[in-house]
Amino acid sequence: MADHIAYEAEPQTEALTLRAEAEHWRPTVLGRLLAPWRGLVLLGLGLLSAVTSWLLLISMCLMFVWLGFALVPEAARGLHALADRQLELGRRWCGMPPTAPGGSGTTRPAFRSTSRSTPPLVRRVLSVLRTPATWCDLGWAQLAATFLGFLALLPFALLVHGALGIALPFLWESVAPAFDGGWFLFVPLSARTTHMAAGVGVAELLLGLWAGPYILRAQSRLSQALLCPSGIRQ
């Protein structure tokens, strides 16, 4: 009996340990350097999720001609996999806590049973439509390509824009026709102000490296809140 209790308590202990580690998460130097590129991965994942969600919505509209009954389960399965990938990367890169008991992460929502007299293809579609995670995935996918996508892109944008400011003093002669009279953030650009732009670029680059992991963590936290309300993916 004691062995059984210890065996059952182990997953709970692991989950508590993972959650405690998530609460005390701090980005490493490597994590700061990789944050801009990880953000690009999350942005690409969000764009792919958005496209998949639109295919799912189109498949739902095609159910009146029966073609949708074959497409809806596959599109929903693909969207679930992309959403689970977002949660997995949030745990791996941003120290997000696990969303399922025992620290096992997310699982694909189980199909709900329907009447045995219903054709199998219809049962599969009904089970997808009755699964709350399907609608959470659809809502998350729309934000993944817009607001959440902007958050994912922000560390890389700070890095690139800062690097441009640093390079302006060296490139001014060749880019002057395009940039003269313009602005670099709050610095009016001219031959005499390029060094000011370079200083702002350094500050912007350092800000991106410092804040990048925290920005991605905020993106992952919002994604987790949208994908896992009330533990529906458990």
PDB file of N, CA, C and O in Angstrom, residues 190-230:
ATOM      1  N   SER A 190      20.747  63.520 -39.920  1.00  0.00           N
ATOM      2  CA  SER A 190      21.577  64.346 -40.787  1.00  0.00           C
ATOM      3  C   SER A 190      23.006  63.871 -40.597  1.00  0.00           C
ATOM      4  O   SER A 190      23.283  62.991 -39.764  1.00  0.00           O
ATOM      5  N   ALA A 191      23.932  64.432 -41.331  1.00  0.00           N
ATOM      6  CA  ALA A 191      25.328  64.013 -41.218  1.00  0.00           C
ATOM      7  C   ALA A 191      25.881  64.257 -39.814  1.00  0.00           C
ATOM      8  O   ALA A 191      26.791  63.581 -39.358  1.00  0.00           O
ATOM      9  N   ARG A 192      25.324  65.241 -39.088  1.00  0.00           N
ATOM     10  CA  ARG A 192      25.840  65.577 -37.759  1.00  0.00           C
ATOM     11  C   ARG A 192      25.173  64.784 -36.633  1.00  0.00           C
ATOM     12  O   ARG A 192      25.654  64.809 -35.512  1.00  0.00           O
ATOM     13  N   THR A 193      24.071  64.120 -36.912  1.00  0.00           N
ATOM     14  CA  THR A 193      23.336  63.431 -35.840  1.00  0.00           C
ATOM     15  C   THR A 193      23.417  61.911 -35.937  1.00  0.00           C
ATOM     16  O   THR A 193      22.761  61.212 -35.166  1.00  0.00           O
ATOM     17  N   THR A 194      24.198  61.396 -36.864  1.00  0.00           N
ATOM     18  CA  THR A 194      24.254  59.941 -37.007  1.00  0.00           C
ATOM     19  C   THR A 194      24.844  59.269 -35.777  1.00  0.00           C
ATOM     20  O   THR A 194      24.474  58.134 -35.444  1.00  0.00           O
ATOM     21  N   HIS A 195      25.773  59.967 -35.101  1.00  0.00           N
ATOM     22  CA  HIS A 195      26.351  59.373 -33.900  1.00  0.00           C
ATOM     23  C   HIS A 195      25.327  59.308 -32.763  1.00  0.00           C
ATOM     24  O   HIS A 195      25.363  58.387 -31.948  1.00  0.00           O
ATOM     25  N   MET A 196      24.420  60.278 -32.723  1.00  0.00           N
ATOM     26  CA  MET A 196      23.323  60.197 -31.756  1.00  0.00           C
ATOM     27  C   MET A 196      22.430  59.000 -32.076  1.00  0.00           C
ATOM     28  O   MET A 196      22.007  58.262 -31.183  1.00  0.00           O
ATOM     29  N   ALA A 197      22.167  58.798 -33.368  1.00  0.00           N
ATOM     30  CA  ALA A 197      21.365  57.649 -33.775  1.00  0.00           C
ATOM     31  C   ALA A 197      22.067  56.348 -33.405  1.00  0.00           C
ATOM     32  O   ALA A 197      21.425  55.375 -32.997  1.00  0.00           O
ATOM     33  N   ALA A 198      23.402  56.338 -33.534  1.00  0.00           N
ATOM     34  CA  ALA A 198      24.147  55.133 -33.159  1.00  0.00           C
ATOM     35  C   ALA A 198      24.025  54.856 -31.669  1.00  0.00           C
ATOM     36  O   ALA A 198      23.886  53.706 -31.241  1.00  0.00           O
ATOM     37  N   GLY A 199      24.073  55.908 -30.849  1.00  0.00           N
ATOM     38  CA  GLY A 199      23.901  55.724 -29.410  1.00  0.00           C
ATOM     39  C   GLY A 199      22.528  55.187 -29.064  1.00  0.00           C
ATOM     40  O   GLY A 199      22.387  54.296 -28.212  1.00  0.00           O
ATOM     41  N   VAL A 200      21.500  55.718 -29.723  1.00  0.00           N
ATOM     42  CA  VAL A 200      20.144  55.206 -29.511  1.00  0.00           C
ATOM     43  C   VAL A 200      20.057  53.755 -29.982  1.00  0.00           C
ATOM     44  O   VAL A 200      19.398  52.920 -29.351  1.00  0.00           O
ATOM     45  N   GLY A 201      20.751  53.452 -31.082  1.00  0.00           N
ATOM     46  CA  GLY A 201      20.736  52.073 -31.578  1.00  0.00           C
ATOM     47  C   GLY A 201      21.362  51.104 -30.596  1.00  0.00           C
ATOM     48  O   GLY A 201      20.860  49.989 -30.405  1.00  0.00           O
ATOM     49  N   VAL A 202      22.455  51.515 -29.953  1.00  0.00           N
ATOM     50  CA  VAL A 202      23.079  50.659 -28.940  1.00  0.00           C
ATOM     51  C   VAL A 202      22.111  50.409 -27.791  1.00  0.00           C
ATOM     52  O   VAL A 202      21.956  49.271 -27.324  1.00  0.00           O
ATOM     53  N   ALA A 203      21.463  51.486 -27.321  1.00  0.00           N
ATOM     54  CA  ALA A 203      20.501  51.336 -26.232  1.00  0.00           C
ATOM     55  C   ALA A 203      19.347  50.425 -26.640  1.00  0.00           C
ATOM     56  O   ALA A 203      18.876  49.590 -25.848  1.00  0.00           O
ATOM     57  N   GLU A 204      18.903  50.559 -27.884  1.00  0.00           N
ATOM     58  CA  GLU A 204      17.795  49.749 -28.380  1.00  0.00           C
ATOM     59  C   GLU A 204      18.205  48.284 -28.474  1.00  0.00           C
ATOM     60  O   GLU A 204      17.442  47.379 -28.104  1.00  0.00           O
ATOM     61  N   LEU A 205      19.414  48.034 -28.941  1.00  0.00           N
ATOM     62  CA  LEU A 205      19.909  46.660 -29.055  1.00  0.00           C
ATOM     63  C   LEU A 205      20.041  46.017 -27.670  1.00  0.00           C
ATOM     64  O   LEU A 205      19.633  44.871 -27.462  1.00  0.00           O
ATOM     65  N   LEU A 206      20.607  46.757 -26.720  1.00  0.00           N
ATOM     66  CA  LEU A 206      20.755  46.231 -25.359  1.00  0.00           C
ATOM     67  C   LEU A 206      19.384  45.984 -24.715  1.00  0.00           C
ATOM     68  O   LEU A 206      19.194  44.995 -24.004  1.00  0.00           O
ATOM     69  N   LEU A 207      18.444  46.889 -24.984  1.00  0.00           N
ATOM     70  CA  LEU A 207      17.093  46.698 -24.459  1.00  0.00           C
ATOM     71  C   LEU A 207      16.468  45.436 -25.021  1.00  0.00           C
ATOM     72  O   LEU A 207      15.818  44.663 -24.295  1.00  0.00           O
ATOM     73  N   GLY A 208      16.668  45.197 -26.329  1.00  0.00           N
ATOM     74  CA  GLY A 208      16.111  43.994 -26.945  1.00  0.00           C
ATOM     75  C   GLY A 208      16.700  42.731 -26.360  1.00  0.00           C
ATOM     76  O   GLY A 208      15.979  41.755 -26.107  1.00  0.00           O
ATOM     77  N   LEU A 209      18.015  42.730 -26.113  1.00  0.00           N
ATOM     78  CA  LEU A 209      18.655  41.544 -25.539  1.00  0.00           C
ATOM     79  C   LEU A 209      18.227  41.316 -24.100  1.00  0.00           C
ATOM     80  O   LEU A 209      18.070  40.175 -23.652  1.00  0.00           O
ATOM     81  N   TRP A 210      18.029  42.411 -23.354  1.00  0.00           N
ATOM     82  CA  TRP A 210      17.620  42.256 -21.958  1.00  0.00           C
ATOM     83  C   TRP A 210      16.149  41.876 -21.836  1.00  0.00           C
ATOM     84  O   TRP A 210      15.787  40.978 -21.072  1.00  0.00           O
ATOM     85  N   ALA A 211      15.301  42.566 -22.595  1.00  0.00           N
ATOM     86  CA  ALA A 211      13.856  42.373 -22.447  1.00  0.00           C
ATOM     87  C   ALA A 211      13.308  41.237 -23.296  1.00  0.00           C
ATOM     88  O   ALA A 211      12.182  40.782 -23.053  1.00  0.00           O
ATOM     89  N   GLY A 212      14.083  40.764 -24.290  1.00  0.00           N
ATOM     90  CA  GLY A 212      13.568  39.739 -25.196  1.00  0.00           C
ATOM     91  C   GLY A 212      12.966  38.532 -24.501  1.00  0.00           C
ATOM     92  O   GLY A 212      11.816  38.146 -24.791  1.00  0.00           O
ATOM     93  N   PRO A 213      13.673  37.882 -23.566  1.00  0.00           N
ATOM     94  CA  PRO A 213      13.090  36.708 -22.894  1.00  0.00           C
ATOM     95  C   PRO A 213      11.814  37.033 -22.146  1.00  0.00           C
ATOM     96  O   PRO A 213      10.889  36.215 -22.103  1.00  0.00           O
ATOM     97  N   TYR A 214      11.734  38.220 -21.542  1.00  0.00           N
ATOM     98  CA  TYR A 214      10.533  38.596 -20.795  1.00  0.00           C
ATOM     99  C   TYR A 214       9.360  38.862 -21.734  1.00  0.00           C
ATOM    100  O   TYR A 214       8.201  38.564 -21.408  1.00  0.00           O
ATOM    101  N   ILE A 215       9.661  39.427 -22.908  1.00  0.00           N
ATOM    102  CA  ILE A 215       8.600  39.650 -23.899  1.00  0.00           C
ATOM    103  C   ILE A 215       8.053  38.309 -24.387  1.00  0.00           C
ATOM    104  O   ILE A 215       6.829  38.119 -24.500  1.00  0.00           O
ATOM    105  N   LEU A 216       8.943  37.355 -24.670  1.00  0.00           N
ATOM    106  CA  LEU A 216       8.492  36.039 -25.118  1.00  0.00           C
ATOM    107  C   LEU A 216       7.740  35.319 -24.006  1.00  0.00           C
ATOM    108  O   LEU A 216       6.797  34.560 -24.271  1.00  0.00           O
ATOM    109  N   ARG A 217       8.149  35.520 -22.762  1.00  0.00           N
ATOM    110  CA  ARG A 217       7.422  34.911 -21.641  1.00  0.00           C
ATOM    111  C   ARG A 217       6.009  35.481 -21.537  1.00  0.00           C
ATOM    112  O   ARG A 217       5.051  34.748 -21.269  1.00  0.00           O
ATOM    113  N   ALA A 218       5.876  36.802 -21.759  1.00  0.00           N
ATOM    114  CA  ALA A 218       4.539  37.402 -21.758  1.00  0.00           C
ATOM    115  C   ALA A 218       3.692  36.823 -22.890  1.00  0.00           C
ATOM    116  O   ALA A 218       2.501  36.538 -22.714  1.00  0.00           O
ATOM    117  N   GLN A 219       4.310  36.642 -24.068  1.00  0.00           N
ATOM    118  CA  GLN A 219       3.589  36.042 -25.189  1.00  0.00           C
ATOM    119  C   GLN A 219       3.142  34.624 -24.854  1.00  0.00           C
ATOM    120  O   GLN A 219       1.999  34.225 -25.146  1.00  0.00           O
ATOM    121  N   SER A 220       4.018  33.857 -24.220  1.00  0.00           N
ATOM    122  CA  SER A 220       3.683  32.479 -23.856  1.00  0.00           C
ATOM    123  C   SER A 220       2.630  32.435 -22.762  1.00  0.00           C
ATOM    124  O   SER A 220       1.762  31.559 -22.759  1.00  0.00           O
ATOM    125  N   ARG A 221       2.689  33.377 -21.840  1.00  0.00           N
ATOM    126  CA  ARG A 221       1.701  33.413 -20.765  1.00  0.00           C
ATOM    127  C   ARG A 221       0.306  33.709 -21.314  1.00  0.00           C
ATOM    128  O   ARG A 221      -0.686  33.092 -20.917  1.00  0.00           O
ATOM    129  N   LEU A 222       0.231  34.669 -22.243  1.00  0.00           N
ATOM    130  CA  LEU A 222      -1.054  34.984 -22.857  1.00  0.00           C
ATOM    131  C   LEU A 222      -1.570  33.807 -23.679  1.00  0.00           C
ATOM    132  O   LEU A 222      -2.775  33.504 -23.663  1.00  0.00           O
ATOM    133  N   SER A 223      -0.675  33.134 -24.396  1.00  0.00           N
ATOM    134  CA  SER A 223      -1.081  31.968 -25.181  1.00  0.00           C
ATOM    135  C   SER A 223      -1.618  30.865 -24.272  1.00  0.00           C
ATOM    136  O   SER A 223      -2.628  30.238 -24.577  1.00  0.00           O
ATOM    137  N   GLN A 224      -0.938  30.646 -23.156  1.00  0.00           N
ATOM    138  CA  GLN A 224      -1.389  29.618 -22.226  1.00  0.00           C
ATOM    139  C   GLN A 224      -2.754  29.962 -21.638  1.00  0.00           C
ATOM    140  O   GLN A 224      -3.605  29.092 -21.482  1.00  0.00           O
ATOM    141  N   ALA A 225      -2.965  31.251 -21.359  1.00  0.00           N
ATOM    142  CA  ALA A 225      -4.262  31.667 -20.817  1.00  0.00           C
ATOM    143  C   ALA A 225      -5.383  31.447 -21.833  1.00  0.00           C
ATOM    144  O   ALA A 225      -6.509  31.094 -21.467  1.00  0.00           O
ATOM    145  N   LEU A 226      -5.091  31.659 -23.119  1.00  0.00           N
ATOM    146  CA  LEU A 226      -6.109  31.465 -24.148  1.00  0.00           C
ATOM    147  C   LEU A 226      -6.357  29.993 -24.441  1.00  0.00           C
ATOM    148  O   LEU A 226      -7.494  29.584 -24.722  1.00  0.00           O
ATOM    149  N   LEU A 227      -5.300  29.183 -24.378  1.00  0.00           N
ATOM    150  CA  LEU A 227      -5.420  27.774 -24.773  1.00  0.00           C
ATOM    151  C   LEU A 227      -5.855  26.874 -23.623  1.00  0.00           C
ATOM    152  O   LEU A 227      -6.344  25.771 -23.881  1.00  0.00           O
ATOM    153  N   CYS A 228      -5.664  27.299 -22.398  1.00  0.00           N
ATOM    154  CA  CYS A 228      -5.917  26.400 -21.266  1.00  0.00           C
ATOM    155  C   CYS A 228      -6.833  27.025 -20.215  1.00  0.00           C
ATOM    156  O   CYS A 228      -6.538  26.932 -19.012  1.00  0.00           O
ATOM    157  N   PRO A 229      -7.928  27.674 -20.582  1.00  0.00           N
ATOM    158  CA  PRO A 229      -8.811  28.198 -19.529  1.00  0.00           C
ATOM    159  C   PRO A 229      -9.500  27.068 -18.785  1.00  0.00           C
ATOM    160  O   PRO A 229     -10.000  26.119 -19.389  1.00  0.00           O
ATOM    161  N   SER A 230      -9.478  27.139 -17.474  1.00  0.00           N
ATOM    162  CA  SER A 230     -10.126  26.142 -16.611  1.00  0.00           C
ATOM    163  C   SER A 230      -9.594  24.742 -16.861  1.00  0.00           C
ATOM    164  O   SER A 230     -10.320  23.755 -16.638  1.00  0.00           O
TER     165      SER A 230
END
